[in-house]
Amino acid sequence: MTVLASALDTRSDDYAAHRAALLGKLAALDTEHAKALAGGGEKYVQRHRGRGKLLARERIELLLDPDTPFLELSPLAAWGSDYTVGASLVTGIGVVEGVECLITANDPTVRGGASNPWSLKKALRANEIAFANRLPCISLVESGGADLPSQKEIFIPGGGIFRDLTRLSAAGIPTVAVVFGNSTAGGAYIPGMSDHVIMVKERAKVFLGGPPLVKMATGEESDDESLGGAGMHARTSGLADYFAVDEQDAIRQARRVVARLNHRKAYRDPAAVEPPAHDPDELLGIVPDDLKIPFDPREVIARIVDGSDFDEFKPLYGASLVTGWARLHGYPVGILANARGVLFSAESQKAAQFIQLANQRDIPLLFLHNTTGYMVGKEYEQGGIIKHGSMMINAVSNSRVPHLSVLMGASYGAGHYGMCGRAYDPRFLFAWPGAKSAVMGPQQLAGVLSIVARQSAAAKGQPYDDDADAALRAMVEQQIESESLPMFLSGRLYDDGVIDPRDTRTVLGICLSAIHTAPYEGARGGFGVFRM
Ligand code: COA
């Protein structure tokens, strides 16, 4: 055993300060999560209940096996936009009849459950997760379809939802639609494209055009039930496979459908799972509020991996990047964690080699971000930092083992890419509440802008207004700072959620379990040309 020792002094002032700062951020995060939970607010929740209906999360809770967790994804979607936090859609991973499933549920209390641009992004992301990990997809449907005022943003890309459903089906990944209410126009293709369809009596409304539209188009008089009720679809059109007498019955039948899917995981669950030797609660006291102050990521690794057991690879070489092997909830992982922020040539080369090794051994990779990017300056440029950074990005891009990313602190510049940022398709990416991500730090960015403006003025022979410059710098700094924060980035779906650091092991464990539903094989070759 190679159990990590800890040098964290839990009685120090630093520890207390880091912990207090992070707890403050967690409280702010709770406030934002509460907005997603509140959906459309009291009035619409009461109206929904008054109709004898269950809320989106209550439907999910009834669907899941008792006492099993639900990993909700992107709960802050639409944060910072004009739309309600959560984007009128709940998505996540949960266990139904022993099968890990990707579940989506419209929130009908938010603008009738209509899909806005962020709901669409969130739904497409959920489909991506289902596809990559071969998770059966269960849609709990009750939606006003497209959010009509924002139709220009969603109509054309929105077709991807139906495309995904049939591609999932074609890949042998089951899709189940449970219709609790409105599912009209484009929404009708959700049951239309799903493998298994359940509809609730006198509630489901599944038609291409409702009575007013039909009247306008053909002059025909009709009503909701005859056009698209559960009874009609179960008895006459055949679109519904199962007729449910109420919501609970629909959920019961959905569970029976999943029980009969014969969906098998590619890998068995690991036999032995050992908790870390160090207390995960202490994860709150490791990362300084000021991200310029470095911290040792081994302190984090020691609190998330099984038995705190970590075999470090090349510890003496490229020491700003910690690499090594561990198990997490029994699953083998290779970890890459930034130590002192900057990535130099040696770190980049070490990362590329380590990623290749993980691919040779079929071992998933976990990236723990705290980087300000690749080193700049004459010495480093001459030493080939571009070549070596490219080598690392090449390795990450063409690696075929599953990747997980956690933004612990800074994740700036191309360092975000090399550490498997969002554009590099990690299976899952989460941020801690103190994380920041941007092209560079706010001060650096504002400073660069100012230097460029000063040079431009000089080139034109114009005087430079230093007061205006200071004001501009302050404004830019503030803007970049606010755009670097995890809630902002999560709102734009650049991560799958902002998590409490203490939950990291559990969240990653659920992800690793989901990942092992699909078979995977590392890249034995197939990397781009490594520029040596
Ligand atoms: N786009 C934008 N806003 C929508 C919407 C949509 N597709 N559907 C509903 N809303 C809004 C409503 O205007 C209402 O806003 P308000 O409370 O500020 O007035 C709110 O969401 C709730 O809608 P309401 O009609 O009161 O709720 P309901 O539960 O009684 O009915 C629907 C829900 C979805 C059945 C009904 O709103 C409806 O038929 N919407 C239009 C459906 C449609 O044709 N969509 C186009 C599909 S492509």
Tab-separated table of N, CA and C in Angstrom, residues 179-331:
chain	number	residue	atom	x	y	z
A	179	VAL	N	-45.898	9.970	-20.576
A	179	VAL	CA	-46.536	11.254	-20.874
A	179	VAL	C	-47.588	11.569	-19.805
A	180	PHE	N	-47.317	12.665	-19.071
A	180	PHE	CA	-48.173	13.058	-17.949
A	180	PHE	C	-49.131	14.181	-18.326
A	181	GLY	N	-48.861	14.816	-19.465
A	181	GLY	CA	-49.684	15.981	-19.798
A	181	GLY	C	-49.479	16.350	-21.241
A	182	ASN	N	-49.293	17.652	-21.440
A	182	ASN	CA	-49.140	18.155	-22.789
A	182	ASN	C	-47.860	17.642	-23.460
A	183	SER	N	-47.991	17.173	-24.676
A	183	SER	CA	-46.826	16.755	-25.455
A	183	SER	C	-47.206	16.932	-26.915
A	184	THR	N	-47.416	18.195	-27.277
A	184	THR	CA	-48.030	18.435	-28.580
A	184	THR	C	-47.049	18.995	-29.587
A	185	ALA	N	-47.487	19.077	-30.802
A	185	ALA	CA	-46.703	19.579	-31.927
A	185	ALA	C	-45.370	18.835	-31.966
A	186	GLY	N	-44.222	19.558	-31.960
A	186	GLY	CA	-42.930	18.883	-31.975
A	186	GLY	C	-42.800	17.903	-30.822
A	187	GLY	N	-43.394	18.281	-29.663
A	187	GLY	CA	-43.309	17.426	-28.476
A	187	GLY	C	-43.892	16.044	-28.697
A	188	ALA	N	-44.787	15.908	-29.674
A	188	ALA	CA	-45.408	14.610	-29.939
A	188	ALA	C	-44.377	13.593	-30.437
A	189	TYR	N	-43.260	14.107	-30.954
A	189	TYR	CA	-42.246	13.172	-31.451
A	189	TYR	C	-41.420	12.563	-30.323
A	190	ILE	N	-41.576	13.062	-29.096
A	190	ILE	CA	-40.852	12.397	-27.992
A	190	ILE	C	-41.458	11.010	-27.801
A	191	PRO	N	-42.767	10.889	-27.542
A	191	PRO	CA	-43.304	9.520	-27.553
A	191	PRO	C	-43.151	8.877	-28.932
A	192	GLY	N	-43.314	9.674	-29.979
A	192	GLY	CA	-43.231	9.090	-31.322
A	192	GLY	C	-41.909	8.396	-31.592
A	193	MET	N	-40.814	8.920	-31.067
A	193	MET	CA	-39.489	8.361	-31.346
A	193	MET	C	-38.982	7.444	-30.236
A	194	SER	N	-39.781	7.234	-29.187
A	194	SER	CA	-39.289	6.420	-28.069
A	194	SER	C	-39.654	4.944	-28.258
A	195	ASP	N	-38.853	4.069	-27.687
A	195	ASP	CA	-39.091	2.620	-27.816
A	195	ASP	C	-40.352	2.187	-27.066
A	196	HIS	N	-40.568	2.798	-25.909
A	196	HIS	CA	-41.674	2.372	-25.039
A	196	HIS	C	-42.450	3.610	-24.610
A	197	VAL	N	-43.777	3.537	-24.704
A	197	VAL	CA	-44.584	4.730	-24.414
A	197	VAL	C	-45.727	4.405	-23.446
A	198	ILE	N	-45.796	5.221	-22.403
A	198	ILE	CA	-46.854	5.094	-21.400
A	198	ILE	C	-47.588	6.431	-21.358
A	199	MET	N	-48.906	6.387	-21.321
A	199	MET	CA	-49.656	7.658	-21.241
A	199	MET	C	-50.670	7.605	-20.109
A	200	VAL	N	-50.852	8.759	-19.483
A	200	VAL	CA	-51.764	8.832	-18.340
A	200	VAL	C	-53.169	9.245	-18.799
A	201	LYS	N	-54.133	8.448	-18.354
A	201	LYS	CA	-55.557	8.651	-18.677
A	201	LYS	C	-56.000	10.095	-18.417
A	202	GLU	N	-56.691	10.640	-19.372
A	202	GLU	CA	-57.292	11.979	-19.276
A	202	GLU	C	-56.289	13.101	-18.970
A	203	ARG	N	-55.015	12.801	-19.068
A	203	ARG	CA	-53.975	13.804	-18.814
A	203	ARG	C	-53.112	14.011	-20.056
A	204	ALA	N	-52.681	12.888	-20.649
A	204	ALA	CA	-51.795	13.003	-21.809
A	204	ALA	C	-52.549	13.691	-22.943
A	205	LYS	N	-51.821	14.599	-23.584
A	205	LYS	CA	-52.378	15.256	-24.770
A	205	LYS	C	-51.288	15.206	-25.826
A	206	VAL	N	-51.402	14.248	-26.706
A	206	VAL	CA	-50.347	14.057	-27.697
A	206	VAL	C	-50.950	14.206	-29.086
A	207	PHE	N	-50.800	15.366	-29.668
A	207	PHE	CA	-51.285	15.579	-31.034
A	207	PHE	C	-50.394	16.566	-31.754
A	208	LEU	N	-50.394	16.489	-33.069
A	208	LEU	CA	-49.583	17.432	-33.850
A	208	LEU	C	-50.200	18.820	-33.802
A	209	GLY	N	-51.533	18.859	-33.771
A	209	GLY	CA	-52.224	20.148	-33.684
A	209	GLY	C	-53.431	19.991	-32.781
A	210	GLY	N	-53.616	20.939	-31.856
A	210	GLY	CA	-54.759	20.896	-30.949
A	210	GLY	C	-56.038	21.331	-31.654
A	211	PRO	N	-57.168	21.255	-30.924
A	211	PRO	CA	-58.459	21.580	-31.546
A	211	PRO	C	-58.496	22.931	-32.259
A	212	PRO	N	-57.916	24.019	-31.678
A	212	PRO	CA	-58.010	25.293	-32.408
A	212	PRO	C	-57.257	25.258	-33.738
A	213	LEU	N	-56.089	24.619	-33.713
A	213	LEU	CA	-55.283	24.565	-34.939
A	213	LEU	C	-55.989	23.721	-36.010
A	214	VAL	N	-56.583	22.607	-35.569
A	214	VAL	CA	-57.293	21.735	-36.510
A	214	VAL	C	-58.465	22.497	-37.129
A	215	LYS	N	-59.167	23.240	-36.289
A	215	LYS	CA	-60.313	24.032	-36.770
A	215	LYS	C	-59.853	25.025	-37.845
A	216	MET	N	-58.713	25.674	-37.560
A	216	MET	CA	-58.175	26.653	-38.501
A	216	MET	C	-57.744	25.971	-39.809
A	217	ALA	N	-57.102	24.811	-39.663
A	217	ALA	CA	-56.495	24.172	-40.833
A	217	ALA	C	-57.536	23.493	-41.714
A	218	THR	N	-58.491	22.785	-41.095
A	218	THR	CA	-59.396	21.963	-41.908
A	218	THR	C	-60.866	22.250	-41.648
A	219	GLY	N	-61.136	23.030	-40.605
A	219	GLY	CA	-62.529	23.313	-40.269
A	219	GLY	C	-63.164	22.238	-39.401
A	220	GLU	N	-62.418	21.166	-39.128
A	220	GLU	CA	-62.966	20.057	-38.345
A	220	GLU	C	-63.123	20.447	-36.868
A	221	GLU	N	-64.256	20.040	-36.273
A	221	GLU	CA	-64.460	20.243	-34.833
A	221	GLU	C	-63.891	19.026	-34.123
A	222	SER	N	-63.112	19.257	-33.054
A	222	SER	CA	-62.550	18.099	-32.339
A	222	SER	C	-62.348	18.471	-30.879
A	223	ASP	N	-61.870	17.524	-30.100
A	223	ASP	CA	-61.544	17.802	-28.701
A	223	ASP	C	-60.235	17.102	-28.364
A	224	ASP	N	-59.650	17.472	-27.203
A	224	ASP	CA	-58.334	16.964	-26.805
A	224	ASP	C	-58.299	15.438	-26.772
A	225	GLU	N	-59.335	14.824	-26.182
A	225	GLU	CA	-59.312	13.371	-25.990
A	225	GLU	C	-59.306	12.633	-27.320
A	226	SER	N	-60.167	13.075	-28.241
A	226	SER	CA	-60.245	12.328	-29.497
A	226	SER	C	-59.032	12.601	-30.389
A	227	LEU	N	-58.385	13.744	-30.165
A	227	LEU	CA	-57.202	14.057	-30.977
A	227	LEU	C	-55.937	13.427	-30.415
A	228	GLY	N	-55.863	13.335	-29.068
A	228	GLY	CA	-54.571	12.899	-28.524
A	228	GLY	C	-54.607	12.409	-27.099
A	229	GLY	N	-55.716	11.886	-26.637
A	229	GLY	CA	-55.806	11.374	-25.267
A	229	GLY	C	-55.142	9.995	-25.149
A	230	ALA	N	-54.857	9.622	-23.912
A	230	ALA	CA	-54.214	8.326	-23.668
A	230	ALA	C	-55.098	7.184	-24.155
A	231	GLY	N	-56.408	7.295	-23.906
A	231	GLY	CA	-57.336	6.229	-24.315
A	231	GLY	C	-57.300	6.040	-25.820
A	232	MET	N	-57.362	7.152	-26.534
A	232	MET	CA	-57.339	7.064	-27.996
A	232	MET	C	-56.018	6.440	-28.462
A	233	HIS	N	-54.904	6.905	-27.899
A	233	HIS	CA	-53.605	6.393	-28.379
A	233	HIS	C	-53.380	4.932	-27.987
A	234	ALA	N	-53.961	4.522	-26.858
A	234	ALA	CA	-53.784	3.120	-26.448
A	234	ALA	C	-54.698	2.196	-27.263
A	235	ARG	N	-55.896	2.693	-27.616
A	235	ARG	CA	-56.875	1.821	-28.283
A	235	ARG	C	-56.892	1.985	-29.797
A	236	THR	N	-56.652	3.201	-30.266
A	236	THR	CA	-56.914	3.473	-31.686
A	236	THR	C	-55.641	3.727	-32.499
A	237	SER	N	-54.848	4.748	-32.098
A	237	SER	CA	-53.674	5.048	-32.942
A	237	SER	C	-52.524	4.078	-32.700
A	238	GLY	N	-52.470	3.508	-31.487
A	238	GLY	CA	-51.383	2.582	-31.175
A	238	GLY	C	-50.083	3.288	-30.787
A	239	LEU	N	-50.122	4.624	-30.611
A	239	LEU	CA	-48.899	5.325	-30.197
A	239	LEU	C	-48.539	5.010	-28.746
A	240	ALA	N	-49.561	4.768	-27.910
A	240	ALA	CA	-49.282	4.404	-26.512
A	240	ALA	C	-49.230	2.878	-26.394
A	241	ASP	N	-48.168	2.390	-25.764
A	241	ASP	CA	-48.084	0.942	-25.526
A	241	ASP	C	-48.798	0.586	-24.231
A	242	TYR	N	-48.825	1.517	-23.307
A	242	TYR	CA	-49.406	1.258	-21.992
A	242	TYR	C	-50.308	2.409	-21.587
A	243	PHE	N	-51.462	2.055	-21.039
A	243	PHE	CA	-52.463	3.025	-20.599
A	243	PHE	C	-52.413	3.030	-19.079
A	244	ALA	N	-52.121	4.188	-18.502
A	244	ALA	CA	-52.015	4.274	-17.039
A	244	ALA	C	-53.222	5.014	-16.491
A	245	VAL	N	-53.765	4.531	-15.385
A	245	VAL	CA	-54.966	5.172	-14.851
A	245	VAL	C	-54.648	6.477	-14.125
A	246	ASP	N	-53.426	6.598	-13.600
A	246	ASP	CA	-53.012	7.862	-12.975
A	246	ASP	C	-51.492	7.955	-13.007
A	247	GLU	N	-50.952	9.010	-12.426
A	247	GLU	CA	-49.498	9.231	-12.502
A	247	GLU	C	-48.713	8.101	-11.828
A	248	GLN	N	-49.193	7.690	-10.644
A	248	GLN	CA	-48.494	6.634	-9.911
A	248	GLN	C	-48.482	5.337	-10.719
A	249	ASP	N	-49.617	5.067	-11.368
A	249	ASP	CA	-49.708	3.858	-12.193
A	249	ASP	C	-48.732	3.955	-13.370
A	250	ALA	N	-48.595	5.156	-13.939
A	250	ALA	CA	-47.676	5.338	-15.071
A	250	ALA	C	-46.237	5.068	-14.619
A	251	ILE	N	-45.913	5.556	-13.434
A	251	ILE	CA	-44.544	5.368	-12.931
A	251	ILE	C	-44.306	3.885	-12.619
A	252	ARG	N	-45.324	3.252	-12.051
A	252	ARG	CA	-45.223	1.806	-11.776
A	252	ARG	C	-44.969	1.049	-13.093
A	253	GLN	N	-45.719	1.419	-14.118
A	253	GLN	CA	-45.559	0.715	-15.400
A	253	GLN	C	-44.193	1.009	-16.025
A	254	ALA	N	-43.691	2.244	-15.832
A	254	ALA	CA	-42.355	2.579	-16.358
A	254	ALA	C	-41.307	1.693	-15.673
A	255	ARG	N	-41.481	1.475	-14.393
A	255	ARG	CA	-40.534	0.607	-13.667
A	255	ARG	C	-40.600	-0.823	-14.216
A	256	ARG	N	-41.817	-1.275	-14.543
A	256	ARG	CA	-41.940	-2.633	-15.101
A	256	ARG	C	-41.268	-2.701	-16.480
A	257	VAL	N	-41.410	-1.659	-17.258
A	257	VAL	CA	-40.759	-1.644	-18.578
A	257	VAL	C	-39.243	-1.772	-18.398
A	258	VAL	N	-38.694	-0.990	-17.463
A	258	VAL	CA	-37.235	-1.035	-17.260
A	258	VAL	C	-36.823	-2.416	-16.739
A	259	ALA	N	-37.652	-2.990	-15.868
A	259	ALA	CA	-37.317	-4.319	-15.314
A	259	ALA	C	-37.191	-5.362	-16.426
A	260	ARG	N	-37.893	-5.147	-17.525
A	260	ARG	CA	-37.894	-6.122	-18.630
A	260	ARG	C	-36.959	-5.749	-19.772
A	261	LEU	N	-36.144	-4.719	-19.588
A	261	LEU	CA	-35.288	-4.277	-20.698
A	261	LEU	C	-34.137	-5.242	-20.972
A	262	ASN	N	-33.795	-6.020	-19.981
A	262	ASN	CA	-32.623	-6.901	-20.104
A	262	ASN	C	-31.379	-6.072	-20.436
A	263	HIS	N	-31.298	-4.890	-19.811
A	263	HIS	CA	-30.159	-4.009	-20.082
A	263	HIS	C	-28.998	-4.436	-19.196
A	264	ARG	N	-27.894	-4.746	-19.821
A	264	ARG	CA	-26.756	-5.251	-19.047
A	264	ARG	C	-25.579	-4.291	-19.085
A	265	LYS	N	-24.936	-4.167	-17.929
A	265	LYS	CA	-23.729	-3.331	-17.871
A	265	LYS	C	-22.569	-4.088	-18.514
A	266	ALA	N	-21.683	-3.347	-19.129
A	266	ALA	CA	-20.517	-3.982	-19.748
A	266	ALA	C	-19.563	-4.535	-18.685
A	267	TYR	N	-19.580	-3.927	-17.493
A	267	TYR	CA	-18.646	-4.346	-16.436
A	267	TYR	C	-19.439	-4.608	-15.159
A	268	ARG	N	-18.971	-5.568	-14.397
A	268	ARG	CA	-19.588	-5.792	-13.087
A	268	ARG	C	-19.191	-4.657	-12.149
A	269	ASP	N	-19.988	-4.479	-11.109
A	269	ASP	CA	-19.595	-3.516	-10.077
A	269	ASP	C	-18.346	-4.050	-9.373
A	270	PRO	N	-17.427	-3.178	-9.012
A	270	PRO	CA	-16.213	-3.657	-8.348
A	270	PRO	C	-16.536	-4.279	-6.989
A	271	ALA	N	-15.735	-5.256	-6.619
A	271	ALA	CA	-16.024	-5.996	-5.384
A	271	ALA	C	-15.664	-5.181	-4.142
A	272	ALA	N	-14.424	-4.723	-4.095
A	272	ALA	CA	-13.974	-4.093	-2.847
A	272	ALA	C	-13.924	-2.576	-2.986
A	273	VAL	N	-14.587	-1.886	-2.086
A	273	VAL	CA	-14.538	-0.415	-2.068
A	273	VAL	C	-14.100	0.004	-0.670
A	274	GLU	N	-13.042	0.795	-0.638
A	274	GLU	CA	-12.513	1.212	0.657
A	274	GLU	C	-12.645	2.723	0.782
A	275	PRO	N	-13.122	3.221	1.902
A	275	PRO	CA	-13.191	4.682	2.035
A	275	PRO	C	-11.787	5.285	2.135
A	276	PRO	N	-11.641	6.575	1.852
A	276	PRO	CA	-10.325	7.203	2.012
A	276	PRO	C	-9.874	7.136	3.476
A	277	ALA	N	-8.563	7.131	3.674
A	277	ALA	CA	-8.042	7.102	5.046
A	277	ALA	C	-8.173	8.475	5.706
A	278	HIS	N	-8.268	9.532	4.881
A	278	HIS	CA	-8.393	10.890	5.424
A	278	HIS	C	-9.823	11.387	5.227
A	279	ASP	N	-10.253	12.260	6.111
A	279	ASP	CA	-11.653	12.668	6.173
A	279	ASP	C	-12.042	13.611	5.011
A	280	PRO	N	-12.991	13.212	4.155
A	280	PRO	CA	-13.412	14.074	3.036
A	280	PRO	C	-13.964	15.424	3.493
A	281	ASP	N	-14.419	15.500	4.730
A	281	ASP	CA	-14.916	16.788	5.238
A	281	ASP	C	-13.819	17.860	5.172
A	282	GLU	N	-12.579	17.414	5.286
A	282	GLU	CA	-11.453	18.359	5.290
A	282	GLU	C	-11.187	18.965	3.908
A	283	LEU	N	-11.886	18.458	2.884
A	283	LEU	CA	-11.716	19.035	1.541
A	283	LEU	C	-12.091	20.511	1.523
A	284	LEU	N	-12.877	20.939	2.494
A	284	LEU	CA	-13.280	22.352	2.538
A	284	LEU	C	-12.124	23.274	2.908
A	285	GLY	N	-11.114	22.735	3.563
A	285	GLY	CA	-10.053	23.604	4.076
A	285	GLY	C	-8.782	23.601	3.257
A	286	ILE	N	-8.810	22.990	2.071
A	286	ILE	CA	-7.569	22.837	1.305
A	286	ILE	C	-7.329	23.981	0.316
A	287	VAL	N	-8.363	24.326	-0.452
A	287	VAL	CA	-8.171	25.312	-1.525
A	287	VAL	C	-8.302	26.728	-0.976
A	288	PRO	N	-7.247	27.535	-1.124
A	288	PRO	CA	-7.330	28.919	-0.640
A	288	PRO	C	-8.357	29.715	-1.435
A	289	ASP	N	-8.975	30.681	-0.779
A	289	ASP	CA	-9.935	31.541	-1.464
A	289	ASP	C	-9.228	32.312	-2.580
A	290	ASP	N	-7.987	32.718	-2.299
A	290	ASP	CA	-7.167	33.386	-3.307
A	290	ASP	C	-6.466	32.308	-4.130
A	291	LEU	N	-6.906	32.147	-5.369
A	291	LEU	CA	-6.393	31.030	-6.176
A	291	LEU	C	-4.943	31.225	-6.602
A	292	LYS	N	-4.381	32.399	-6.315
A	292	LYS	CA	-2.959	32.592	-6.635
A	292	LYS	C	-2.074	31.801	-5.672
A	293	ILE	N	-2.633	31.451	-4.522
A	293	ILE	CA	-1.852	30.681	-3.543
A	293	ILE	C	-1.944	29.197	-3.897
A	294	PRO	N	-0.795	28.560	-4.130
A	294	PRO	CA	-0.858	27.150	-4.545
A	294	PRO	C	-1.256	26.223	-3.393
A	295	PHE	N	-1.769	25.057	-3.735
A	295	PHE	CA	-2.030	24.031	-2.713
A	295	PHE	C	-1.638	22.674	-3.300
A	296	ASP	N	-1.410	21.728	-2.417
A	296	ASP	CA	-0.956	20.406	-2.858
A	296	ASP	C	-2.167	19.534	-3.195
A	297	PRO	N	-2.316	19.146	-4.467
A	297	PRO	CA	-3.512	18.370	-4.827
A	297	PRO	C	-3.507	16.964	-4.235
A	298	ARG	N	-2.356	16.541	-3.706
A	298	ARG	CA	-2.332	15.215	-3.049
A	298	ARG	C	-3.248	15.218	-1.835
A	299	GLU	N	-3.406	16.420	-1.234
A	299	GLU	CA	-4.331	16.523	-0.094
A	299	GLU	C	-5.771	16.231	-0.549
A	300	VAL	N	-6.071	16.615	-1.785
A	300	VAL	CA	-7.402	16.337	-2.338
A	300	VAL	C	-7.505	14.851	-2.691
A	301	ILE	N	-6.491	14.374	-3.398
A	301	ILE	CA	-6.493	12.966	-3.827
A	301	ILE	C	-6.643	12.060	-2.596
A	302	ALA	N	-5.943	12.415	-1.522
A	302	ALA	CA	-5.975	11.600	-0.297
A	302	ALA	C	-7.384	11.508	0.289
A	303	ARG	N	-8.248	12.446	-0.083
A	303	ARG	CA	-9.610	12.474	0.488
A	303	ARG	C	-10.683	12.035	-0.497
A	304	ILE	N	-10.271	11.597	-1.671
A	304	ILE	CA	-11.301	11.101	-2.600
A	304	ILE	C	-11.051	9.678	-3.097
A	305	VAL	N	-9.815	9.183	-2.991
A	305	VAL	CA	-9.575	7.842	-3.553
A	305	VAL	C	-9.632	6.759	-2.479
A	306	ASP	N	-9.868	5.543	-2.925
A	306	ASP	CA	-9.989	4.412	-2.012
A	306	ASP	C	-8.733	4.262	-1.160
A	307	GLY	N	-8.937	4.212	0.122
A	307	GLY	CA	-7.838	3.979	1.053
A	307	GLY	C	-6.767	5.061	1.012
A	308	SER	N	-7.048	6.183	0.359
A	308	SER	CA	-6.039	7.248	0.136
A	308	SER	C	-4.775	6.666	-0.500
A	309	ASP	N	-4.965	5.579	-1.218
A	309	ASP	CA	-3.844	4.822	-1.764
A	309	ASP	C	-3.537	5.321	-3.178
A	310	PHE	N	-2.333	5.829	-3.376
A	310	PHE	CA	-1.993	6.516	-4.624
A	310	PHE	C	-0.557	6.190	-5.010
A	311	ASP	N	-0.386	5.622	-6.195
A	311	ASP	CA	0.967	5.341	-6.690
A	311	ASP	C	1.354	6.424	-7.672
A	312	GLU	N	2.227	7.293	-7.230
A	312	GLU	CA	2.549	8.441	-8.078
A	312	GLU	C	3.513	8.045	-9.187
A	313	PHE	N	3.261	8.583	-10.371
A	313	PHE	CA	4.069	8.326	-11.556
A	313	PHE	C	4.986	9.529	-11.779
A	314	LYS	N	6.276	9.280	-11.956
A	314	LYS	CA	7.257	10.346	-12.223
A	314	LYS	C	7.141	11.510	-11.230
A	315	PRO	N	7.182	11.233	-9.930
A	315	PRO	CA	6.985	12.335	-8.975
A	315	PRO	C	8.081	13.394	-9.045
A	316	LEU	N	9.262	13.019	-9.513
A	316	LEU	CA	10.375	13.969	-9.497
A	316	LEU	C	10.467	14.775	-10.782
A	317	TYR	N	9.687	14.387	-11.780
A	317	TYR	CA	9.789	15.020	-13.100
A	317	TYR	C	8.534	15.844	-13.334
A	318	GLY	N	8.675	17.049	-13.802
A	318	GLY	CA	7.502	17.897	-14.081
A	318	GLY	C	6.601	17.995	-12.865
A	319	ALA	N	7.181	18.444	-11.761
A	319	ALA	CA	6.488	18.346	-10.469
A	319	ALA	C	5.275	19.271	-10.322
A	320	SER	N	5.040	20.154	-11.290
A	320	SER	CA	3.840	21.003	-11.216
A	320	SER	C	2.576	20.257	-11.605
A	321	LEU	N	2.770	19.051	-12.117
A	321	LEU	CA	1.611	18.212	-12.432
A	321	LEU	C	1.791	16.877	-11.714
A	322	VAL	N	0.845	16.550	-10.852
A	322	VAL	CA	0.904	15.273	-10.134
A	322	VAL	C	0.152	14.241	-10.971
A	323	THR	N	0.802	13.113	-11.247
A	323	THR	CA	0.132	12.034	-11.986
A	323	THR	C	0.272	10.745	-11.194
A	324	GLY	N	-0.716	9.883	-11.296
A	324	GLY	CA	-0.578	8.607	-10.599
A	324	GLY	C	-1.835	7.773	-10.668
A	325	TRP	N	-1.740	6.592	-10.090
A	325	TRP	CA	-2.791	5.573	-10.199
A	325	TRP	C	-3.481	5.371	-8.857
A	326	ALA	N	-4.790	5.165	-8.927
A	326	ALA	CA	-5.549	4.935	-7.699
A	326	ALA	C	-6.808	4.153	-8.053
A	327	ARG	N	-7.645	3.909	-7.061
A	327	ARG	CA	-8.988	3.378	-7.313
A	327	ARG	C	-9.975	4.340	-6.673
A	328	LEU	N	-11.158	4.443	-7.292
A	328	LEU	CA	-12.180	5.321	-6.729
A	328	LEU	C	-13.486	4.529	-6.749
A	329	HIS	N	-14.052	4.296	-5.600
A	329	HIS	CA	-15.209	3.405	-5.476
A	329	HIS	C	-14.941	2.087	-6.196
A	330	GLY	N	-13.706	1.630	-6.095
A	330	GLY	CA	-13.332	0.336	-6.663
A	330	GLY	C	-12.898	0.382	-8.115
A	331	TYR	N	-13.149	1.482	-8.802
A	331	TYR	CA	-12.773	1.576	-10.219
A	331	TYR	C	-11.355	2.132	-10.348
